[in-house]
Short mmCIF file of C-alpha atoms in Angstrom, two decimals:
data_model
loop_
_atom_site.label_atom_id
_atom_site.label_comp_id
_atom_site.label_asym_id
_atom_site.label_seq_id
_atom_site.Cartn_x
_atom_site.Cartn_y
_atom_site.Cartn_z
CA UNK V 30 86.52 151.94 176.47
CA UNK V 31 90.09 151.21 177.55
CA UNK V 32 91.27 151.96 181.08
CA UNK V 33 93.61 154.61 179.64
CA UNK V 34 90.72 156.40 177.91
CA UNK V 35 88.64 156.15 181.08
CA UNK V 36 91.48 157.65 183.07
CA UNK V 37 91.64 160.65 180.72
CA UNK V 38 87.91 161.16 181.19
CA UNK V 39 88.33 160.89 184.95
CA UNK V 40 90.99 163.62 185.01
CA UNK V 41 88.43 165.88 183.34
CA UNK V 42 85.52 164.82 185.54
CA UNK V 43 87.24 164.27 188.91
CA UNK V 44 83.97 162.89 190.29
CA UNK V 45 83.12 159.19 190.79
CA UNK V 46 79.95 157.75 192.25
CA UNK V 47 78.30 154.36 192.58
CA UNK V 48 75.01 155.81 193.84
CA UNK V 49 72.48 157.61 191.63
CA UNK V 50 71.33 159.54 194.70
CA UNK V 51 74.72 161.27 194.67
CA UNK V 52 74.99 162.20 191.01
CA UNK V 53 76.78 165.50 190.27
CA UNK V 54 77.14 167.15 186.88
CA UNK V 55 79.72 165.41 184.64
CA UNK V 56 80.54 162.71 187.19
CA UNK V 57 81.32 159.12 186.19
CA UNK V 58 78.88 156.50 187.43
CA UNK V 59 80.10 152.95 188.10
CA UNK V 60 77.39 150.30 188.09
CA UNK V 61 78.26 147.86 190.87
CA UNK V 62 76.34 144.75 191.84
CA UNK V 63 75.50 143.26 195.22
CA UNK V 64 73.36 140.52 196.66
CA UNK V 65 70.25 142.71 196.58
CA UNK V 66 70.92 145.28 193.84
CA UNK V 67 72.20 145.65 190.29
CA UNK V 68 73.67 149.06 189.51
CA UNK V 69 73.52 148.33 185.78
CA UNK V 70 69.80 148.98 185.84
CA UNK V 71 70.47 152.58 186.98
CA UNK V 72 72.99 153.50 184.26
CA UNK V 73 70.55 155.43 182.10
CA UNK V 74 69.17 157.19 185.17
CA UNK V 75 72.71 158.33 186.01
CA UNK V 76 73.15 159.80 182.52
CA UNK V 77 69.74 161.47 182.65
CA UNK V 78 70.67 163.09 185.96
CA UNK V 79 73.89 164.61 184.58
CA UNK V 80 76.63 161.97 184.68
CA UNK V 81 79.07 162.25 181.77
CA UNK V 82 79.73 158.49 181.67
CA UNK V 83 78.25 155.32 183.08
CA UNK V 84 80.35 152.15 183.32
CA UNK V 85 78.38 148.89 183.14
CA UNK V 86 79.33 145.21 183.03
CA UNK V 87 76.17 143.82 181.43
CA UNK V 88 76.08 144.39 177.66
CA UNK V 89 72.34 144.82 177.42
CA UNK V 90 72.59 148.18 179.19
CA UNK V 91 75.33 149.62 176.93
CA UNK V 92 73.10 150.28 173.93
CA UNK V 93 70.69 152.65 175.66
CA UNK V 94 73.10 155.62 175.41
CA UNK V 95 76.41 156.54 173.77
CA UNK V 96 77.65 157.64 177.19
CA UNK V 97 77.20 154.16 178.67
CA UNK V 98 80.28 151.95 178.26
CA UNK V 99 80.63 148.22 178.81
CA UNK V 100 83.56 146.61 180.67
CA UNK V 101 84.08 143.03 181.80
CA UNK V 102 83.82 143.89 185.49
CA UNK V 103 82.81 147.31 186.83
CA UNK V 104 84.34 146.79 190.27
CA UNK V 105 87.70 145.64 188.90
CA UNK V 106 87.69 148.58 186.51
CA UNK V 107 87.04 150.95 189.42
CA UNK V 108 89.99 149.41 191.27
CA UNK V 109 92.27 149.67 188.21
CA UNK V 110 91.29 153.30 187.75
CA UNK V 111 92.21 153.98 191.38
CA UNK V 112 95.62 152.35 190.84
CA UNK V 113 96.31 154.63 187.87
CA UNK V 114 95.30 157.73 189.82
CA UNK V 115 97.35 156.69 192.81
CA UNK V 116 100.49 156.51 190.58
CA UNK V 117 99.56 159.80 188.96
CA UNK V 118 99.41 161.62 192.32
CA UNK V 119 103.03 160.92 193.29
CA UNK V 120 102.52 161.78 196.97
CA UNK V 121 103.22 159.77 200.14
CA UNK V 122 100.47 157.34 201.13
CA UNK V 123 100.18 155.98 204.66
CA UNK V 124 98.29 152.67 204.80
CA UNK V 125 96.59 151.78 208.08
CA UNK V 126 94.96 148.60 209.33
CA UNK V 127 94.53 146.66 212.58
CA UNK V 128 91.92 144.98 214.75
CA UNK V 129 91.07 147.95 216.98
CA UNK V 130 91.54 151.70 216.86
CA UNK V 131 91.95 152.12 213.08
CA UNK V 132 89.55 155.01 212.69
CA UNK V 133 90.67 156.90 215.78
CA UNK V 134 94.32 156.49 214.78
CA UNK V 135 93.57 157.57 211.20
CA UNK V 136 91.85 160.71 212.46
CA UNK V 137 94.64 161.50 214.94
CA UNK V 138 97.32 161.07 212.25
CA UNK V 139 95.35 163.28 209.90
CA UNK V 140 94.77 165.91 212.60
CA UNK V 141 98.54 166.13 213.09
CA UNK V 142 99.49 166.07 209.39
CA UNK V 143 96.94 168.78 208.57
CA UNK V 144 98.90 171.19 210.73
CA UNK V 145 101.53 171.34 207.95
CA UNK V 146 100.29 169.50 204.84
CA UNK V 147 97.21 169.40 202.64
CA UNK V 148 96.00 166.03 203.87
CA UNK V 149 93.32 163.68 202.56
CA UNK V 150 92.11 160.68 204.56
CA UNK V 151 89.50 157.95 204.45
CA UNK V 152 86.06 159.32 205.17
CA UNK V 153 83.87 157.31 207.54
CA UNK V 154 84.29 153.57 207.04
CA UNK V 155 85.10 153.56 203.30
CA UNK V 156 87.87 151.07 203.95
CA UNK V 157 87.02 147.96 201.90
CA UNK V 158 87.46 146.80 198.29
CA UNK V 159 85.00 149.46 197.14
CA UNK V 160 85.71 152.17 199.72
CA UNK V 161 89.49 152.27 199.24
CA UNK V 162 89.36 152.94 195.48
CA UNK V 163 86.59 155.51 196.01
CA UNK V 164 88.73 157.20 198.67
CA UNK V 165 91.74 157.35 196.36
CA UNK V 166 89.68 158.68 193.46
CA UNK V 167 88.32 161.46 195.70
CA UNK V 168 91.78 162.86 196.50
CA UNK V 169 92.23 166.42 195.15
CA UNK V 170 95.29 166.89 192.92
CA UNK V 171 96.81 169.49 195.26
CA UNK V 172 96.89 167.02 198.18
CA UNK V 173 100.34 166.57 199.72
CA UNK V 174 99.82 163.39 201.76
CA UNK V 175 97.10 160.73 202.08
CA UNK V 176 96.08 158.43 204.94
CA UNK V 177 94.22 155.34 203.76
CA UNK V 178 92.37 153.09 206.21
CA UNK V 179 92.11 149.44 205.19
CA UNK V 180 89.62 147.08 206.84
CA UNK V 181 89.39 143.32 206.44
CA UNK V 182 87.51 140.32 207.79
CA UNK V 183 89.20 137.54 205.81
CA UNK V 184 92.54 136.50 204.31
CA UNK V 185 93.92 138.23 201.19
CA UNK V 186 91.76 141.33 201.65
CA UNK V 187 94.57 143.55 202.94
CA UNK V 188 96.77 142.18 200.17
CA UNK V 189 94.25 143.44 197.60
CA UNK V 190 93.79 146.83 199.27
CA UNK V 191 97.55 147.38 199.57
CA UNK V 192 97.95 146.58 195.87
CA UNK V 193 95.44 149.33 195.11
CA UNK V 194 96.68 151.97 197.57
CA UNK V 195 100.40 151.20 197.13
CA UNK V 196 101.31 152.72 200.54
CA UNK V 197 104.79 154.16 201.09
CA UNK V 198 104.31 153.72 204.83
CA UNK V 199 102.22 151.23 206.78
CA UNK V 200 100.98 150.90 210.34
CA UNK V 201 99.07 148.09 212.03
CA UNK V 202 97.39 149.36 215.19
CA UNK V 203 97.24 145.94 216.88
CA UNK V 204 96.25 142.30 216.45
CA UNK V 205 93.09 141.49 218.36
CA UNK V 206 90.24 139.00 218.54
CA UNK V 207 88.19 140.61 215.78
CA UNK V 208 86.53 138.84 212.81
CA UNK V 209 87.73 135.50 214.15
CA UNK V 210 85.17 133.68 212.03
CA UNK V 211 86.41 135.11 208.73
CA UNK V 212 90.11 135.00 209.57
CA UNK V 213 90.00 131.52 211.06
CA UNK V 214 91.08 132.31 214.64
CA UNK V 215 93.59 134.66 216.24
CA UNK V 216 96.58 133.32 214.28
CA UNK V 217 94.55 133.98 211.16
CA UNK V 218 94.07 137.59 212.27
CA UNK V 219 97.83 138.03 212.58
CA UNK V 220 98.42 136.47 209.18
CA UNK V 221 95.68 138.51 207.48
CA UNK V 222 96.66 141.88 208.95
CA UNK V 223 100.35 141.17 208.27
CA UNK V 224 99.61 141.19 204.56
CA UNK V 225 100.33 144.92 204.88
CA UNK V 226 103.81 144.06 206.17
CA UNK V 227 104.25 141.69 203.23
CA UNK V 228 103.54 144.52 200.81
CA UNK V 229 105.98 146.86 202.57
CA UNK V 230 108.67 144.19 202.59
CA UNK V 231 108.26 143.24 198.94
CA UNK V 232 108.23 146.86 197.78
CA UNK V 233 110.99 148.18 200.05
CA UNK V 234 108.61 150.50 201.88
CA UNK V 235 108.55 151.53 205.55
CA UNK V 236 106.55 150.40 208.59
CA UNK V 237 105.74 152.46 211.64
CA UNK V 238 106.07 150.11 214.61
CA UNK V 239 104.84 150.35 218.18
CA UNK V 240 107.77 148.79 220.06
CA UNK V 241 105.49 148.00 223.00
CA UNK V 242 103.78 145.40 220.80
CA UNK V 243 105.92 142.24 220.53
CA UNK V 244 103.99 140.98 217.50
CA UNK V 245 104.68 144.19 215.58
CA UNK V 246 108.34 144.02 216.54
CA UNK V 247 108.69 140.38 215.47
CA UNK V 248 106.84 140.77 212.17
CA UNK V 249 108.90 143.79 211.04
CA UNK V 250 112.42 142.55 211.80
CA UNK V 251 113.31 142.50 208.10
CA UNK V 252 111.39 145.62 207.03
CA UNK V 253 112.53 149.24 207.01
CA UNK V 254 110.85 150.64 210.09
CA UNK V 255 110.38 153.72 212.22
CA UNK V 256 109.80 152.86 215.86
CA UNK V 257 108.08 154.53 218.78
CA UNK V 258 107.26 153.59 222.39
CA UNK V 259 107.91 154.70 225.94
CA UNK V 260 111.35 153.01 225.73
CA UNK V 261 114.64 154.78 225.11
CA UNK V 262 115.73 152.41 222.34
CA UNK V 263 113.21 153.65 219.77
CA UNK V 264 113.24 156.45 217.22
CA UNK V 265 110.60 158.44 219.08
CA UNK V 266 109.81 158.29 222.78
CA UNK V 267 106.40 159.21 224.14
CA UNK V 268 105.37 158.81 227.77
CA UNK V 269 101.93 158.29 229.24
CA UNK V 270 101.28 160.76 232.04
CA UNK V 271 99.59 158.88 234.86
CA UNK V 272 96.99 160.98 236.61
CA UNK V 273 93.36 160.83 237.67
CA UNK V 274 92.00 162.84 234.77
CA UNK V 275 89.33 161.25 232.59
CA UNK V 276 91.29 162.14 229.43
CA UNK V 277 94.70 160.86 228.39
CA UNK V 278 97.79 163.05 228.63
CA UNK V 279 101.17 162.21 227.11
CA UNK V 280 104.57 163.87 227.05
CA UNK V 281 107.08 164.13 224.22
CA UNK V 282 110.13 166.38 223.80
CA UNK V 283 109.29 168.23 227.04
CA UNK V 284 105.75 169.00 225.83
CA UNK V 285 102.66 167.79 227.65
CA UNK V 286 99.82 166.96 225.28
CA UNK V 287 96.27 166.72 226.66
CA UNK V 288 93.94 164.67 224.46
CA UNK V 289 90.16 164.35 224.48
CA UNK V 290 90.36 160.56 224.47
CA UNK V 291 89.69 158.24 227.38
CA UNK V 292 91.34 154.88 228.06
CA UNK V 293 94.99 153.87 228.24
CA UNK V 294 94.39 151.80 225.10
CA UNK V 295 94.43 155.10 223.17
CA UNK V 296 98.03 155.75 224.23
CA UNK V 297 99.43 153.83 221.26
CA UNK V 298 97.04 155.63 218.89
CA UNK V 299 98.21 159.03 220.10
CA UNK V 300 101.85 157.91 220.10
CA UNK V 301 101.64 156.78 216.50
CA UNK V 302 100.23 160.15 215.41
CA UNK V 303 103.06 161.94 217.22
CA UNK V 304 105.72 159.68 215.68
CA UNK V 305 104.36 160.15 212.17
CA UNK V 306 104.19 163.91 212.67
CA UNK V 307 107.80 164.05 213.86
CA UNK V 308 108.96 161.85 210.99
CA UNK V 309 107.41 164.23 208.48
CA UNK V 310 109.10 167.22 210.10
CA UNK V 311 106.17 168.75 211.95
CA UNK V 312 107.16 170.82 214.98
CA UNK V 313 106.08 169.36 218.32
CA UNK V 314 104.02 172.45 219.19
CA UNK V 315 101.97 171.93 216.01
CA UNK V 316 101.61 168.22 216.80
CA UNK V 317 100.34 169.18 220.25
CA UNK V 318 97.86 171.58 218.66
CA UNK V 319 96.58 168.94 216.23
CA UNK V 320 95.97 166.33 218.92
CA UNK V 321 94.46 168.73 221.42
CA UNK V 322 92.02 170.01 218.80
CA UNK V 323 90.82 166.48 217.95
CA UNK V 324 87.52 165.35 219.48
CA UNK V 325 86.28 161.77 219.01
CA UNK V 326 82.98 161.31 217.21
CA UNK V 327 80.85 158.47 215.80
CA UNK V 328 80.32 156.78 219.18
CA UNK V 329 83.99 155.92 219.62
CA UNK V 330 85.00 156.45 223.26
CA UNK V 331 82.89 159.60 223.44
CA UNK V 332 82.29 161.03 226.87
CA UNK V 333 78.78 162.46 227.21
CA UNK V 334 77.89 164.38 230.36
CA UNK V 335 74.27 164.61 231.46
CA UNK V 336 73.78 166.46 234.74
CA UNK V 337 75.83 164.44 237.26
CA UNK V 338 76.00 161.38 234.99
CA UNK V 339 78.99 160.52 232.82
CA UNK V 340 78.30 158.24 229.82
CA UNK V 341 81.07 156.54 227.85
CA UNK V 342 79.54 155.89 224.44
CA UNK V 343 81.70 153.31 222.67
CA UNK V 344 79.05 151.56 220.60
CA UNK V 345 80.55 151.79 217.12
CA UNK V 346 82.08 148.32 217.31
CA UNK V 347 83.20 145.62 219.70
CA UNK V 348 85.26 142.46 219.84
CA UNK V 349 86.76 140.56 222.77
CA UNK V 350 90.00 142.55 222.71
CA UNK V 351 88.40 145.98 222.60
CA UNK V 352 85.72 144.96 225.11
CA UNK V 353 88.33 143.80 227.60
CA UNK V 354 90.38 147.01 227.55
CA UNK V 355 87.22 149.15 227.66
CA UNK V 356 85.93 147.34 230.76
CA UNK V 357 89.28 147.51 232.54
CA UNK V 358 89.63 151.20 231.78
CA UNK V 359 86.07 151.96 232.89
CA UNK V 360 86.64 150.15 236.18
CA UNK V 361 89.14 152.89 237.11
CA UNK V 362 86.51 155.64 236.98
CA UNK V 363 85.61 157.21 240.30
CA UNK V 364 82.15 156.71 241.76
CA UNK V 365 79.44 154.14 241.05
CA UNK V 366 79.67 152.39 237.69
CA UNK V 367 77.23 150.40 235.55
CA UNK V 368 77.78 148.84 232.12
CA UNK V 369 75.49 148.16 229.17
CA UNK V 370 77.22 145.71 226.84
CA UNK V 371 75.89 144.07 223.70
CA UNK V 372 76.79 141.03 221.63
CA UNK V 373 80.09 140.83 219.75
CA UNK V 374 79.69 139.56 216.19
CA UNK V 375 81.77 137.47 213.74
CA UNK V 376 83.44 135.32 216.40
CA UNK V 377 82.49 131.94 214.92
CA UNK V 378 83.22 128.95 217.12
CA UNK V 379 84.84 131.21 219.74
CA UNK V 380 81.64 133.16 220.33
CA UNK V 381 80.25 131.27 223.33
CA UNK V 382 83.61 131.14 225.11
CA UNK V 383 84.44 134.80 224.48
CA UNK V 384 81.05 136.12 225.60
CA UNK V 385 81.33 134.12 228.82
CA UNK V 386 84.90 135.37 229.35
CA UNK V 387 83.80 138.98 228.98
CA UNK V 388 80.92 138.51 231.43
CA UNK V 389 83.28 136.83 233.91
CA UNK V 390 85.64 139.79 233.61
CA UNK V 391 82.80 142.27 234.13
CA UNK V 392 81.78 140.45 237.31
CA UNK V 393 85.38 140.42 238.56
CA UNK V 394 85.59 144.20 238.10
CA UNK V 395 82.68 144.68 240.52
CA UNK V 396 80.46 147.02 238.55
CA UNK V 397 77.28 148.04 240.35
CA UNK V 398 74.97 146.87 237.56
CA UNK V 399 75.74 144.76 234.49
CA UNK V 400 73.22 144.86 231.67
CA UNK V 401 73.92 142.36 228.89
CA UNK V 402 72.03 142.53 225.60
CA UNK V 403 71.73 140.04 222.76
CA UNK V 404 71.27 136.34 222.11
CA UNK V 405 74.96 135.50 222.65
CA UNK V 406 75.21 137.20 226.02
CA UNK V 407 71.86 135.69 226.97
CA UNK V 408 73.46 132.22 226.79
CA UNK V 409 76.13 133.15 229.34
CA UNK V 410 75.94 132.05 232.97
CA UNK V 411 76.23 134.87 235.52
CA UNK V 412 77.58 134.28 239.01
CA UNK V 413 76.16 137.45 240.56
CA UNK V 414 72.67 138.83 241.02
CA UNK V 415 73.52 142.26 239.60
CA UNK V 416 73.57 140.89 236.03
CA UNK V 417 70.39 141.56 234.03
CA UNK V 418 69.83 139.95 230.61
CA UNK V 419 67.87 141.34 227.67
CA UNK V 420 67.14 139.90 224.24
CA UNK V 421 67.80 143.19 222.47
CA UNK V 422 68.03 146.95 222.78
CA UNK V 423 64.26 147.41 222.59
CA UNK V 424 63.67 145.17 225.61
CA UNK V 425 66.28 147.08 227.56
CA UNK V 426 64.66 150.40 226.68
CA UNK V 427 61.32 149.04 227.91
CA UNK V 428 63.07 148.25 231.19
CA UNK V 429 64.39 151.83 231.35
CA UNK V 430 60.89 153.23 231.05
CA UNK V 431 60.05 151.71 234.44
CA UNK V 432 63.45 151.74 236.18
CA UNK V 433 66.02 154.47 236.72
CA UNK V 434 69.76 153.77 236.74
CA UNK V 435 71.21 154.93 240.02
CA UNK V 436 74.83 155.41 239.02
CA UNK V 437 77.44 158.09 238.34
CA UNK V 438 79.08 156.44 235.32
CA UNK V 439 77.74 154.30 232.46
CA UNK V 440 79.68 152.46 229.75
CA UNK V 441 77.80 151.51 226.57
CA UNK V 442 79.65 149.11 224.26
CA UNK V 443 78.69 146.50 221.68
CA UNK V 444 79.01 145.57 218.02
CA UNK V 445 77.51 148.13 215.65
CA UNK V 446 74.75 145.72 214.61
CA UNK V 447 73.36 145.87 218.15
CA UNK V 448 72.73 149.62 217.62
CA UNK V 449 73.34 150.50 221.24
CA UNK V 450 74.06 154.03 220.03
CA UNK V 451 70.28 154.39 219.59
CA UNK V 452 69.60 153.93 223.30
CA UNK V 453 67.75 156.98 224.52
CA UNK V 454 70.15 158.36 227.15
CA UNK V 455 67.48 160.80 228.29
CA UNK V 456 65.87 157.81 230.02
CA UNK V 457 68.86 157.38 232.32
#
């Protein structure tokens, strides 16, 4: 089956899946392969369950049904199909990447755009070489604008994702110390994430640029760009309102906008959403409404209140850059403060140094109790007696069964693999 014939079938079906547990009537099943599975072996099951087509890349599975079609590479075919549909849609695409804040920024942008446009955006963390094409292929035909999140942990990955999504606009949230092992250090992070800028430059597209970030400014000097910051020399000016509230407030065009996000590090995320909304002609009162109606979920800077205790649950992910800003922000909270922090992954040779640096920072910020979890943090050397080490989450929970945390505020942060989100907060 040619890609053109497959595309015609897709326009009839409008449903793609790679998982036989999610088969719907007349969908198209793509048999993908991984280290521990081979989707080809499920092709006939997909047909039996109602799929109209199954795409396989091992010939032996093609002959079991006339609705099973062989291609050289199922994943590449999925990506090519997404490219065709992206061109067919003829709507603006906003491509988004960065070391920290991608998902929150994506959701803020979408919350604003939905006030005026039929908007489709990346669901969950479907932001890789499989997730991006699946996201594109899930866009309804009546959509007016799409926001596509692109994640990466090595060079050339953003280049591939941009070639699939073909964004008209691009935004990089920041360049941080994330996935240092795969990117080959911080300079590698900058190079890898800037592959989005390369696409925009080569295709005469437009970048949204936070003018408070000197790396963004430098890397977009020769690209069409729309700028925002708290400076007067940018296209859109947004100011952070300094107050003692736990949630961020900003001002723009004489409007005060009260978010449900904590931490000054979310200022740029909110500012970007405002700038994009203004660029697409959305009235500031609707932008305000979109942001004020957005509540963070998925353990990203969520504030959970339990009696007199305030818990900052930020356990979806962590790297040295995000950990640093989270600790500094938390140190400003009023009342007693304790932190529960877990290992940061994918740091390679920088791991030992970065875990020690984060512990040193935590001790400098004078938290009442510092609980560090994981084998990397266990190798650090504390200078204070208020640091308690645990091998893993389970050991820490055993500690909680016998000890209460006497504190008004708790920050929980670590890489997702540490699963600190599973800590039973009812034990606090």
